XYZ file of C-alpha atoms in Angstrom:
86
model
C -50.081 -46.194 -35.473
C -48.997 -42.606 -36.172
C -47.989 -40.674 -33.060
C -47.727 -36.893 -33.840
C -46.021 -36.200 -30.453
C -42.884 -38.040 -31.887
C -42.279 -35.017 -34.079
C -42.772 -32.258 -31.477
C -39.647 -30.453 -30.327
C -39.145 -30.218 -26.580
C -40.258 -26.968 -25.026
C -37.449 -24.356 -24.873
C -37.535 -21.597 -22.414
C -35.253 -18.744 -21.443
C -33.497 -19.947 -18.377
C -31.248 -16.926 -17.419
C -30.369 -13.479 -18.871
C -27.299 -11.585 -17.773
C -26.474 -8.030 -18.868
C -23.077 -6.449 -19.131
C -22.416 -2.743 -19.892
C -19.315 -0.931 -20.985
C -17.885 1.867 -23.047
C -15.959 1.712 -26.319
C -14.676 4.246 -28.838
C -18.152 4.127 -30.310
C -19.938 4.947 -27.086
C -21.794 2.992 -24.359
C -22.954 -0.549 -25.033
C -25.067 -3.246 -23.388
C -24.762 -6.982 -24.082
C -27.309 -9.510 -23.141
C -26.137 -13.055 -22.465
C -29.085 -15.389 -22.870
C -29.194 -19.077 -21.615
C -31.926 -21.546 -22.743
C -33.208 -24.638 -21.003
C -32.023 -26.856 -23.890
C -28.386 -26.033 -23.093
C -27.794 -23.470 -25.836
C -26.632 -19.967 -25.078
C -25.887 -16.825 -27.037
C -25.498 -13.045 -26.676
C -26.843 -9.979 -28.424
C -26.405 -6.231 -28.330
C -29.870 -5.703 -29.728
C -32.029 -4.151 -26.952
C -35.324 -5.556 -28.407
C -34.020 -9.167 -28.237
C -32.503 -8.707 -24.759
C -35.749 -7.196 -23.387
C -37.829 -9.990 -25.052
C -35.567 -12.630 -23.441
C -36.165 -11.052 -19.977
C -39.924 -10.918 -20.665
C -40.077 -14.529 -21.791
C -37.925 -15.650 -18.795
C -40.238 -13.874 -16.348
C -43.434 -15.121 -17.947
C -41.983 -18.619 -18.502
C -43.202 -18.727 -22.085
C -41.998 -21.228 -24.696
C -39.711 -19.667 -27.271
C -38.090 -20.351 -30.647
C -34.546 -19.050 -30.719
C -32.354 -18.647 -33.797
C -28.625 -18.613 -32.957
C -25.714 -18.121 -35.358
C -21.989 -18.798 -34.821
C -20.141 -15.621 -34.018
C -17.270 -15.328 -36.537
C -15.315 -12.940 -34.177
C -15.311 -15.298 -31.239
C -14.843 -19.089 -31.666
C -17.358 -21.200 -29.835
C -19.744 -18.166 -29.127
C -23.235 -17.682 -30.545
C -25.255 -14.637 -31.410
C -28.950 -14.626 -30.774
C -30.428 -13.229 -34.014
C -34.092 -13.933 -33.370
C -36.196 -14.799 -30.382
C -39.928 -15.457 -30.810
C -42.765 -16.725 -28.644
C -43.592 -20.237 -29.740
C -47.032 -20.931 -30.924
């Protein structure tokens, strides 16, 4: 018999969010380091993604995260999208 639950992805939640601030020649910056319950992690300088991560962490909502390899830093990922899962 067909079992549709076999095709469901496990729930992914934002586990932790850390912020780091600094100053460069271009001005002040804030980086969000985001850790997910599936073991993935990534960072972003985008305020809207960082704030969404904090909101989803606090509300414990299931998310869909899109991460891309960061070409500047080997082994590091950039969070390019973070959405509430349906």
